[in-house]
Short mmCIF file of C-alpha atoms in Angstrom, two decimals:
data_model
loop_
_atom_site.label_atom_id
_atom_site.label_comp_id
_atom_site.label_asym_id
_atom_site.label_seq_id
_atom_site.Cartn_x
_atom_site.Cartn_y
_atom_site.Cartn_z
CA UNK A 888 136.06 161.96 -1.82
CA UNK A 889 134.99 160.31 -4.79
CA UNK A 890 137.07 157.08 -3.51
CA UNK A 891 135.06 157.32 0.20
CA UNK A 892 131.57 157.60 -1.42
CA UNK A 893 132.19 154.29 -4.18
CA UNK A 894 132.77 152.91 -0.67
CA UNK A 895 129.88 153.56 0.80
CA UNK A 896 127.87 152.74 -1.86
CA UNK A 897 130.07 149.12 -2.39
CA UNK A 898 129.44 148.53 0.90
CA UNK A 899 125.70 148.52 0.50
CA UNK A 900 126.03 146.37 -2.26
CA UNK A 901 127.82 143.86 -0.48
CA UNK A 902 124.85 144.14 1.92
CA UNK A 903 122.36 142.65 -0.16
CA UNK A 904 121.61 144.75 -2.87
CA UNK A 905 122.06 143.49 -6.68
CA UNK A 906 125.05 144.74 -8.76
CA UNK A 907 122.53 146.62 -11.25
CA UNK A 908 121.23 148.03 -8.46
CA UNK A 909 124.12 148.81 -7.30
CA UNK A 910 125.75 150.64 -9.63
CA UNK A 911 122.54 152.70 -10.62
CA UNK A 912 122.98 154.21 -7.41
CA UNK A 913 126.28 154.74 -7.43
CA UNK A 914 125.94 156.45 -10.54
CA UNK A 915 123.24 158.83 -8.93
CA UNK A 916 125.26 159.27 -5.84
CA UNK A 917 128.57 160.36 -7.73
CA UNK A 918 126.34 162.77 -9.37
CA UNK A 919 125.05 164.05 -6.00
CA UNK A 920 120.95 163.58 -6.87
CA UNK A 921 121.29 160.98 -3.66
CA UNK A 922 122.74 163.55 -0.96
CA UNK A 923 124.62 160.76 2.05
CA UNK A 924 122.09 162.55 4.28
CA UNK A 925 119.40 160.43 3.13
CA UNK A 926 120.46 157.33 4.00
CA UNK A 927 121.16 155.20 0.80
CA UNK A 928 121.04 151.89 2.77
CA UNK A 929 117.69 152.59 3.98
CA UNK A 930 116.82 153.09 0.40
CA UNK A 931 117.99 149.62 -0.87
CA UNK A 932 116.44 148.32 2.64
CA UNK A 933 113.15 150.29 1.20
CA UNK A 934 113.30 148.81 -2.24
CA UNK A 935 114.02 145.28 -1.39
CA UNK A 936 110.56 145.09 1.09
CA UNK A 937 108.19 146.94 -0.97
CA UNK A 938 104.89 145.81 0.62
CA UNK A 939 102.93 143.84 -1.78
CA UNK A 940 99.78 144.93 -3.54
CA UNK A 941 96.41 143.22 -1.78
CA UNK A 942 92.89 142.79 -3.89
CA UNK A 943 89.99 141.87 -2.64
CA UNK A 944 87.25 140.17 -4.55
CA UNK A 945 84.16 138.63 -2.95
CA UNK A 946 81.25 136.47 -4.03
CA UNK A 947 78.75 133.76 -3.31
CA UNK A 948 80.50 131.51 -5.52
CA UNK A 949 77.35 129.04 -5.60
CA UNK A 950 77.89 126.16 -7.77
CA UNK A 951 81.32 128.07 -9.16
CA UNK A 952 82.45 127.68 -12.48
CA UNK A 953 84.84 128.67 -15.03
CA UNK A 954 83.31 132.47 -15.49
CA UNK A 955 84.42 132.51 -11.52
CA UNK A 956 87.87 131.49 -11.82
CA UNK A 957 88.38 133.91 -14.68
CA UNK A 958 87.17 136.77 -12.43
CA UNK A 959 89.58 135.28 -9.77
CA UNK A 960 92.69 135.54 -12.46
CA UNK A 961 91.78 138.91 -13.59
CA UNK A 962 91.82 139.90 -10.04
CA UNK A 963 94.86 138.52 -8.67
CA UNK A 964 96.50 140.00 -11.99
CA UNK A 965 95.92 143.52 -10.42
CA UNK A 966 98.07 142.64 -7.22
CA UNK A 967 100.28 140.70 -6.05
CA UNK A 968 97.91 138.98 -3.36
CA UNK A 969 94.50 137.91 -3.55
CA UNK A 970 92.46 137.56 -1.12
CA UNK A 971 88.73 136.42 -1.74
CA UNK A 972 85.34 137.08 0.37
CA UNK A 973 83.15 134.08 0.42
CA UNK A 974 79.99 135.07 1.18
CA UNK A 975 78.13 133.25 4.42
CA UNK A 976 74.80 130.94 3.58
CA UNK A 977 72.84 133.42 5.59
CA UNK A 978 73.19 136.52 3.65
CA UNK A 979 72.89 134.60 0.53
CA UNK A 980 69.06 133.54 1.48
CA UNK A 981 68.50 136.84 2.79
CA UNK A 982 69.54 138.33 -0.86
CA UNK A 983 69.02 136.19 -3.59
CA UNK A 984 67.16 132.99 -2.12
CA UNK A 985 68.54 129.76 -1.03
CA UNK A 986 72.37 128.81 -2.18
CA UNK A 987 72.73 124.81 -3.58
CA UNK A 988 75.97 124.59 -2.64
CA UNK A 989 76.28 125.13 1.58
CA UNK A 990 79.32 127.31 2.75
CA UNK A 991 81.94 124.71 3.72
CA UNK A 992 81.47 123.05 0.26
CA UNK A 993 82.36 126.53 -1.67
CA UNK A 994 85.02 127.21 0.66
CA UNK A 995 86.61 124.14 -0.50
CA UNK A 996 86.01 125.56 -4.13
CA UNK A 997 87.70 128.77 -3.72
CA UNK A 998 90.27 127.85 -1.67
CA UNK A 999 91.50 125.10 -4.57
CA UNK A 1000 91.90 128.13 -7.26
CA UNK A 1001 95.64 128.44 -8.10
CA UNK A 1002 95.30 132.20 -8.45
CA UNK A 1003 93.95 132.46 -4.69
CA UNK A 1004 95.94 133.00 -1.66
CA UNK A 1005 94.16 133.88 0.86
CA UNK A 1006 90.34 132.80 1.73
CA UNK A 1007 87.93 135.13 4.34
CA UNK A 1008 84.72 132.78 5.53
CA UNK A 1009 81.24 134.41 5.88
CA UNK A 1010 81.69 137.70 4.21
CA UNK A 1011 78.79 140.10 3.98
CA UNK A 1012 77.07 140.28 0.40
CA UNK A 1013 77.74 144.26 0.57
CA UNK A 1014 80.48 145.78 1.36
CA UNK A 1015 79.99 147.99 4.56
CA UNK A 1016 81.63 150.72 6.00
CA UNK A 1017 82.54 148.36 9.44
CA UNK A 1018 83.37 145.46 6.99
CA UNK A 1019 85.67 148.17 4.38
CA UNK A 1020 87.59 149.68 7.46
CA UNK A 1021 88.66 145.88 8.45
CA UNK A 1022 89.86 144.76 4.74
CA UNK A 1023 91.52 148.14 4.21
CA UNK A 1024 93.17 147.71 8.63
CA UNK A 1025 93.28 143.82 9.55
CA UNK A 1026 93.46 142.48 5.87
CA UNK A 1027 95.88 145.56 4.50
CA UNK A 1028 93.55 145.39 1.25
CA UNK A 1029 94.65 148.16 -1.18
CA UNK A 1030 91.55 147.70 -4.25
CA UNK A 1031 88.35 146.17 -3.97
CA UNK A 1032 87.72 144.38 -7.25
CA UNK A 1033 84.43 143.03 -9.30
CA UNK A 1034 83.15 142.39 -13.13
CA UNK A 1035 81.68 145.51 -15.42
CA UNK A 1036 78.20 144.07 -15.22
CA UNK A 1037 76.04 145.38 -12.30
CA UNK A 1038 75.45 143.93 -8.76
CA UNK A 1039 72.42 145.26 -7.25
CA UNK A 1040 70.96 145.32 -3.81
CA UNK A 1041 67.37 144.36 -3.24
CA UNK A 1042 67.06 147.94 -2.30
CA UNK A 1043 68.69 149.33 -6.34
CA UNK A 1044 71.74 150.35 -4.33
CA UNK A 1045 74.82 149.82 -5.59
CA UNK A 1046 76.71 147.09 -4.03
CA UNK A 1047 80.29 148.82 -4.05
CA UNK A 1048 78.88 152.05 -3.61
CA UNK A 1049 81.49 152.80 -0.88
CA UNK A 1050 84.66 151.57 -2.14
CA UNK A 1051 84.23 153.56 -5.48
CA UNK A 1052 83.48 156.82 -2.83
CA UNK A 1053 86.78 155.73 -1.32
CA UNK A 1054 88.63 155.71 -4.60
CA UNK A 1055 89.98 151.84 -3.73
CA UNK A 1056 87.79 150.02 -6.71
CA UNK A 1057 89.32 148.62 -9.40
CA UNK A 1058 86.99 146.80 -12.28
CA UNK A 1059 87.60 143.59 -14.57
CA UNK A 1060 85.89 142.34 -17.84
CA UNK A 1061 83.22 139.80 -17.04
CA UNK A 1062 83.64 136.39 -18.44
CA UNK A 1063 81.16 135.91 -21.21
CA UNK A 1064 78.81 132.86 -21.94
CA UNK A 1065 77.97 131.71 -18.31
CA UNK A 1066 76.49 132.48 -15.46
CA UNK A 1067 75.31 130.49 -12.28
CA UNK A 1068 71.76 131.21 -13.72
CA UNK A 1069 72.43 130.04 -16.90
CA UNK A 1070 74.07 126.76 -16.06
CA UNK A 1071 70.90 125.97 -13.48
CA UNK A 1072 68.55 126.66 -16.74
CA UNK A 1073 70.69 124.27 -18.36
CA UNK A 1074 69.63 121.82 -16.28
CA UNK A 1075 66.41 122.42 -15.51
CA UNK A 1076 66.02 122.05 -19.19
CA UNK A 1077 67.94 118.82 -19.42
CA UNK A 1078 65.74 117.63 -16.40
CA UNK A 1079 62.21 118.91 -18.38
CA UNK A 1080 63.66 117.41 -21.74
CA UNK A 1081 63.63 113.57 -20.57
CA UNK A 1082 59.62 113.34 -21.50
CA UNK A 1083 60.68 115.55 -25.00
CA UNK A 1084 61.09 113.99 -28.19
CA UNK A 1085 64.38 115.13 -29.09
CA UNK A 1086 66.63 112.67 -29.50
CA UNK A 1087 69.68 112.18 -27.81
CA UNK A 1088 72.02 113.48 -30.93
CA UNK A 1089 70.04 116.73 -31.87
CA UNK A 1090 70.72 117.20 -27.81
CA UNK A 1091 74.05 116.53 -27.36
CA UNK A 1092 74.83 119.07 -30.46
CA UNK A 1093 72.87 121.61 -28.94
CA UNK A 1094 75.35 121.34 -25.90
CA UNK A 1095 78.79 120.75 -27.36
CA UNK A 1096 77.77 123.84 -29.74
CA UNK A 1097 76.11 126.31 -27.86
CA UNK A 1098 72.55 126.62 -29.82
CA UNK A 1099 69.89 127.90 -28.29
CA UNK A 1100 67.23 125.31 -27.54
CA UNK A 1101 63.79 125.67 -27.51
CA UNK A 1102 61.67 127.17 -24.46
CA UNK A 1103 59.76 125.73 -21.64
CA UNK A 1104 57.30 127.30 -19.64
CA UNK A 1105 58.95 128.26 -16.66
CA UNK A 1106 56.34 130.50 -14.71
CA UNK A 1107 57.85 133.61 -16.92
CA UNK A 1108 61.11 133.38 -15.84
CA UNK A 1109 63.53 132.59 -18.82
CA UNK A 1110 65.82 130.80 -16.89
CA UNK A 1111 66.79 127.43 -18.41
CA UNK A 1112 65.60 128.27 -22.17
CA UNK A 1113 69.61 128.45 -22.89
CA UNK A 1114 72.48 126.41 -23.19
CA UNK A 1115 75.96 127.12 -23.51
CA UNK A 1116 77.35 130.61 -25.40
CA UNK A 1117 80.79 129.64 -24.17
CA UNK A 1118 83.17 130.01 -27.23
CA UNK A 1119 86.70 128.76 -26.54
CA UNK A 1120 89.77 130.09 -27.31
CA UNK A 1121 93.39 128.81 -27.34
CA UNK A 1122 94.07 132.21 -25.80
CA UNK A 1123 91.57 131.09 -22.64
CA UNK A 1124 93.30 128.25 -22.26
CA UNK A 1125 97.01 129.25 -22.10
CA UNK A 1126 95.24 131.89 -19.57
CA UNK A 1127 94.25 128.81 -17.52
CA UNK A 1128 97.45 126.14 -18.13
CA UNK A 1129 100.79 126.00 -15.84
CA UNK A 1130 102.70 126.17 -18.82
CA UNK A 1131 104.77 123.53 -17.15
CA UNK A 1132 105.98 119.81 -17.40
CA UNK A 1133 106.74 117.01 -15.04
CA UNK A 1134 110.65 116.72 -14.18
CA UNK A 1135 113.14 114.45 -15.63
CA UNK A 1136 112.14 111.97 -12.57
CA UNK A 1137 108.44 112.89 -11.68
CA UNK A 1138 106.30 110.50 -10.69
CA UNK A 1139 103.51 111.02 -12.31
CA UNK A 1140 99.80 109.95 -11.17
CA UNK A 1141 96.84 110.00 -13.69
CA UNK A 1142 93.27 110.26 -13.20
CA UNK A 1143 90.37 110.33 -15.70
CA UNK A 1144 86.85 111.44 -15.55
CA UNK A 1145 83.81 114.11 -16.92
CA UNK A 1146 83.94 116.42 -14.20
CA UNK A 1147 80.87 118.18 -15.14
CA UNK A 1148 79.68 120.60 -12.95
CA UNK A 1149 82.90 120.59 -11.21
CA UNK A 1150 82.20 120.68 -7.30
CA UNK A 1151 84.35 120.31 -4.09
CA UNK A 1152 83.86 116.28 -4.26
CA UNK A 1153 85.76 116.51 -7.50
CA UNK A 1154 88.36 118.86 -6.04
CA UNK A 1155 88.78 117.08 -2.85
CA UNK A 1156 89.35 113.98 -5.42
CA UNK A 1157 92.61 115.75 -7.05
CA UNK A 1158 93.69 116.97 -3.56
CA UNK A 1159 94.32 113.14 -2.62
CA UNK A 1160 95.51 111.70 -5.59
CA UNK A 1161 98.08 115.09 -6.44
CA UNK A 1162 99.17 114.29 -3.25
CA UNK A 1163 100.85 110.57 -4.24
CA UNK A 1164 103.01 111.81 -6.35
CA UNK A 1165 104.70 114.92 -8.57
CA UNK A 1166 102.41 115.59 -11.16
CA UNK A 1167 99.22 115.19 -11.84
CA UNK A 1168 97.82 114.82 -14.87
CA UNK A 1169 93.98 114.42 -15.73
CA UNK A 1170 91.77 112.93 -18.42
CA UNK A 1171 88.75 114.92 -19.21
CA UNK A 1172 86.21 112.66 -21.30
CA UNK A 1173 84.75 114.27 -24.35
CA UNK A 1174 80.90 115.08 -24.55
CA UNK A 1175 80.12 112.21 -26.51
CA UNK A 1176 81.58 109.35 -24.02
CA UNK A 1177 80.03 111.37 -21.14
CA UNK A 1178 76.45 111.42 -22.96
CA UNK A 1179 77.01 107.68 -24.01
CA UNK A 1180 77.63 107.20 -20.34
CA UNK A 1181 75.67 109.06 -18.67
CA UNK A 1182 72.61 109.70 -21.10
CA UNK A 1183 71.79 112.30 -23.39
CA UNK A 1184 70.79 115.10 -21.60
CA UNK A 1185 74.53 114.96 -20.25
CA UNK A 1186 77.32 116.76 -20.11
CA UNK A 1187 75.25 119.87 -18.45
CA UNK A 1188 79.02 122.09 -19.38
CA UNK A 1189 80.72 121.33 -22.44
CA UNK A 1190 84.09 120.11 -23.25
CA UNK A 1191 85.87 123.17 -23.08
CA UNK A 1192 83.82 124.61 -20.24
CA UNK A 1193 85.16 121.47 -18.02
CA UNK A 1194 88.67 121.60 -19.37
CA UNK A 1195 88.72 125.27 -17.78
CA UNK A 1196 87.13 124.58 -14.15
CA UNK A 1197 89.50 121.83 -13.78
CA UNK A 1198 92.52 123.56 -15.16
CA UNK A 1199 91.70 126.31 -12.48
CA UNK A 1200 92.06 124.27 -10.08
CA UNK A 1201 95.64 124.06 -7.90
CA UNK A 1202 96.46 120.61 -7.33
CA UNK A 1203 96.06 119.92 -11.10
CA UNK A 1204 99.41 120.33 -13.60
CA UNK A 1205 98.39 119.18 -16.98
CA UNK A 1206 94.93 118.13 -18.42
CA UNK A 1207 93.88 115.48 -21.61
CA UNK A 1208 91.70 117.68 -23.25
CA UNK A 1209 88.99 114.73 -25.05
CA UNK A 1210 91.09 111.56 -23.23
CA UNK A 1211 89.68 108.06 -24.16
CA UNK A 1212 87.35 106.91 -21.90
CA UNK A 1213 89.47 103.84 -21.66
CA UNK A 1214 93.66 104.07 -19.98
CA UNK A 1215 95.61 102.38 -22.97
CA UNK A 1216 99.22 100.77 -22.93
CA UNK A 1217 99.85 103.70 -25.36
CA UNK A 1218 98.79 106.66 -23.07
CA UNK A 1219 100.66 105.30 -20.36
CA UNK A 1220 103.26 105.67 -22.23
CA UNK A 1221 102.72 108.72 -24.11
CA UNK A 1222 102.72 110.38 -20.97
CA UNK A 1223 104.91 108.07 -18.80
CA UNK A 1224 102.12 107.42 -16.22
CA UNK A 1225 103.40 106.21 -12.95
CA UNK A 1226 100.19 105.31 -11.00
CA UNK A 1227 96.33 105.65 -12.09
CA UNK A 1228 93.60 106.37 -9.95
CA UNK A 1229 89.57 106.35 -9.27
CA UNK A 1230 87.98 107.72 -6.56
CA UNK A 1231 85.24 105.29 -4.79
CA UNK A 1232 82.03 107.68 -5.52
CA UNK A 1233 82.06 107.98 -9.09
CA UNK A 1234 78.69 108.68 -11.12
CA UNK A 1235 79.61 105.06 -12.57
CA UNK A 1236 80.91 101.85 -11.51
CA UNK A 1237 82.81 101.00 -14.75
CA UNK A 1238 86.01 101.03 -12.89
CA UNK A 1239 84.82 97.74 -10.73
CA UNK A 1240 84.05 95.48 -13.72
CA UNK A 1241 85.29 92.90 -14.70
CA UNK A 1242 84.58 92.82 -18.19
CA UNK A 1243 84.87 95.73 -20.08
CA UNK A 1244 86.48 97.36 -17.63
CA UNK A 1245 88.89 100.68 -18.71
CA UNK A 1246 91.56 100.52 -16.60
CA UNK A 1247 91.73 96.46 -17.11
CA UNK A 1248 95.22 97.70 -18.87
CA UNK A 1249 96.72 99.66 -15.88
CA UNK A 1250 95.25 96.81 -13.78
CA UNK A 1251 96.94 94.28 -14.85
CA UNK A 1252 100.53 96.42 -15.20
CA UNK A 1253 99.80 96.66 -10.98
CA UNK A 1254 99.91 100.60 -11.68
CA UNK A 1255 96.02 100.70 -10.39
CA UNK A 1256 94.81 102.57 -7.55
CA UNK A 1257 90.94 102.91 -5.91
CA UNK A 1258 90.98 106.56 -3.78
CA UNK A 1259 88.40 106.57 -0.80
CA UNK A 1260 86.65 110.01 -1.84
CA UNK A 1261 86.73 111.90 0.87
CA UNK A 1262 82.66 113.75 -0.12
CA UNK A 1263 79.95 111.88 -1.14
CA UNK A 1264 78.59 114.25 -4.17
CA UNK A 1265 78.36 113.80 -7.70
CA UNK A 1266 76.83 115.91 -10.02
CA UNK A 1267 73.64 114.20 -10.05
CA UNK A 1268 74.35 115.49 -6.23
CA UNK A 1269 73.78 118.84 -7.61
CA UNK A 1270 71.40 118.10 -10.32
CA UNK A 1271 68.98 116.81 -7.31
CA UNK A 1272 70.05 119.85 -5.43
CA UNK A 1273 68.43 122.75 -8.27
CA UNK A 1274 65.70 120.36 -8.82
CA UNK A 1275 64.43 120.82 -5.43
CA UNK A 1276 65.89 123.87 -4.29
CA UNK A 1277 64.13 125.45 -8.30
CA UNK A 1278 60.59 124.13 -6.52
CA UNK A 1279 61.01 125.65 -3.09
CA UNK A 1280 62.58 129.40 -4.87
CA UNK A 1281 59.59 129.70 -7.12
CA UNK A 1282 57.28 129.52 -4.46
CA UNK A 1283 59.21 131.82 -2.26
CA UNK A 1284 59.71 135.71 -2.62
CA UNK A 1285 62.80 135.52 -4.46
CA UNK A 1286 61.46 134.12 -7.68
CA UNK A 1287 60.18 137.60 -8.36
CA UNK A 1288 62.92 139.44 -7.21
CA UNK A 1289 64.75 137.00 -10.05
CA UNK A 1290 62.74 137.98 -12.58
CA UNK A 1291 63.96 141.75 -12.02
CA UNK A 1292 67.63 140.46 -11.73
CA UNK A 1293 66.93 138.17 -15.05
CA UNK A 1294 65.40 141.43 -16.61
CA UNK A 1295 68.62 143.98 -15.89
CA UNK A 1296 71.13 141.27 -16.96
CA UNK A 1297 69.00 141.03 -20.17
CA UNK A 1298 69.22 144.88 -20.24
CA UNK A 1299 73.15 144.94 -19.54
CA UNK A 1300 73.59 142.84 -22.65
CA UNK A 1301 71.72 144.44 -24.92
CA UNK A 1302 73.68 148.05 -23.92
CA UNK A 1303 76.87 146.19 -22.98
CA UNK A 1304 79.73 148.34 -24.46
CA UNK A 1305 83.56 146.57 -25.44
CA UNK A 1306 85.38 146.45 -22.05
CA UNK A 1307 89.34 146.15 -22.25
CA UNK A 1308 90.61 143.31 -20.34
CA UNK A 1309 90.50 139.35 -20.80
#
């Protein structure tokens, strides 16, 4: 008897099942806790296609940033699949006022997060009952999922009133330091600045160290009176990194840049040149050669802040936190650089000189490459963008329904209680 049921059980094994598997049955089954009547095989079937675990998260996602793609890892760290809700142009005016970045261009975003996998277009800003029966049916969504701090209707309703009621809400720790709000104040203020007398060192400290600057008159609101809180950790960043080098015989491409305000025309970018070759790594310019660059008032995000949006993002492996603004014989290498790239819509035309010129050294190895960029926007793109969409929102009904927002985020902070999580 005992010979007939290590049999059985051997059988399965040979079927598929590991040998530590295996024999943990067989151990149960000689002991009779697994009676033959309920079908061991259809057990080890059972175990090997355990459905995974789905989360949803949703959000506008307008001009996304780093806080986002934490909120996006936290997420997809409570399942196995994540699937995010990008909410349609439509229901963003009707809520909070008109979005700067249009839907197509923060579908691109989203979809370029590495922690991501799958991507639903025009999603409602609140979750409905109609909307809740299809992610729980069509999507096979298992926990709804958003930050600690509060999302509020324009009517004070709670905006996941009904997946808490359903018991399917899960909650993570918001990312401290930004906010879309903040980083447009940031810019408004850079924008207001230019006429200031502050020159362009004081400024450039205030942004690579996160003091608060002085405020504007902004028609009440205290939007854009602060510049980055963001205070980096090595912790964040392993968080972030692949954790992973190029093979023995990768071919590795380079490419090297600010990447402030990180936008779909900088993701599309690393889409095209990730694809010519194994690895990708990137150069992220510190905040002095950007402001040298590109003026004082500039980098709007940090160092750090950059580092992060870019590391997010799928199609890059490895980033140069600080790189030199100019592609030496020594980086290439130092990091055994196959091919280096530029995209043609750059913020500056350095890369077309010919004197001065920072890739003159991979130039004139023949390891140089000019991208077509497949979107026309740089971040003086979205600069111009909250400039004029600031003007038309003040005037319009949502300015004042801002100022309440502005005034319960202000009141979340000053109750906010330590939230586990990272």
């Amino acid at each position: 008897m005992v010979w007939e049921k290590e049999k059985i059980v051997g059988s399965c094994i040979i079927g598929g099942a590991t040998f530590a598997v295996g024999a943990t049955f067989l151990h149960l089954f000689l002991k009779g806790e697994l009676p033959l009547g309920l079908g061991l095989g259809a057990r080890l079937v059972s175990f090997r296609k355990r459905r995974p675990v789905r989360v949803y998260m949703d959000g506008c996602f307008d001009m996304m940033h780093y806080g986002h793609c934490n909120a996006l890892r936290q997420a997809r760290a409570l399942g196995d699949q994540l699937v995010v809700g990008v909410v349609s142009d439509e229901e963003i005016i009707a809520n909070k006022g008109p979005p700067v970045t249009p839907l197509h261009e923060r579908m691109v975003m989203v979809k370029a997060v590495k922690w991501v996998d799958e991507v639903i277009s025009d999603a409602p800003y609140a979750i409905t009952e109609d909307f809740m029966k299809r992610l729980f049916d069509e999507y096979q969504i298992d926990y709804i999922i958003h930050g600690d701090d509060p999302c509020v209707l324009p009517d004070g309703t709670d905006a996941y009133a009904l997946a808490k009621k359903a018991g399917r809400y899960k909650q993570i720790k918001r990312t401290e330091g930004v906010s879309s709000t903040d980083i447009v104040g940031r810019m408004l203020l850079c924008v207001r600045e230019r006429s200031n007398s502050h020159s362009h060192s004081s400024l450039q400290r205030q942004f690579s160290h996160g003091h608060n600057s002085p405020k504007f008159d902004d028609g009440g609101s205290s939007a854009g009176t602060r510049v980055s809180h963001f205070l980096p950790t090595s912790r964040r960043i392993v968080q972030f990194s692949n954790g992973k080098g190029p093979g023995p015989d990768a071919r590795i491409i380079y490419i090297d840049g600010a990447f402030d305000l990180f936008h779909a025309g900088h993701v599309e970018i690393l889409r095209r040149a990730r694809e010519l070759g194994d690895f990708l790594l990137v150069g992220i310019h510190n905040d002095q050669t950007v402001s040298a660059r590109s003026g004082a008032r500039h980098p709007i995000m940090n160092l750090h802040e950059r580092s992060l949006s870019v590391l997010a993002c799928r199609y890059v492996d490895e980033v140069i936190i600080g790189a030199p603004s100019e592609v030496s014989k020594d980086t290439i290498t130092t990091f055994d650089i196959s091919l280096v790239v530029h995209g043609t819509v750059a913020e500056s035309d350095d890369f077309q000189k010919e004197e001065g010129n920072p890739y003159a050294v991979p130039i004139s190895m023949g390891i140089f490459q000019i991208l077509e960029s497949p979107l026309d926007i740089t971040t003086s793109t979205i600069i111009k963008r909250i400039v004029n969409n600031h003007e038309a929102y003040q005037a319009s009904c949502f300015f004042k329904r801002n100022l309440k927002k502005e005034a319960s985020e202000k009141k979340y902070y000053e109750q906010k209680a330590f939230v586990t999580g990272d």
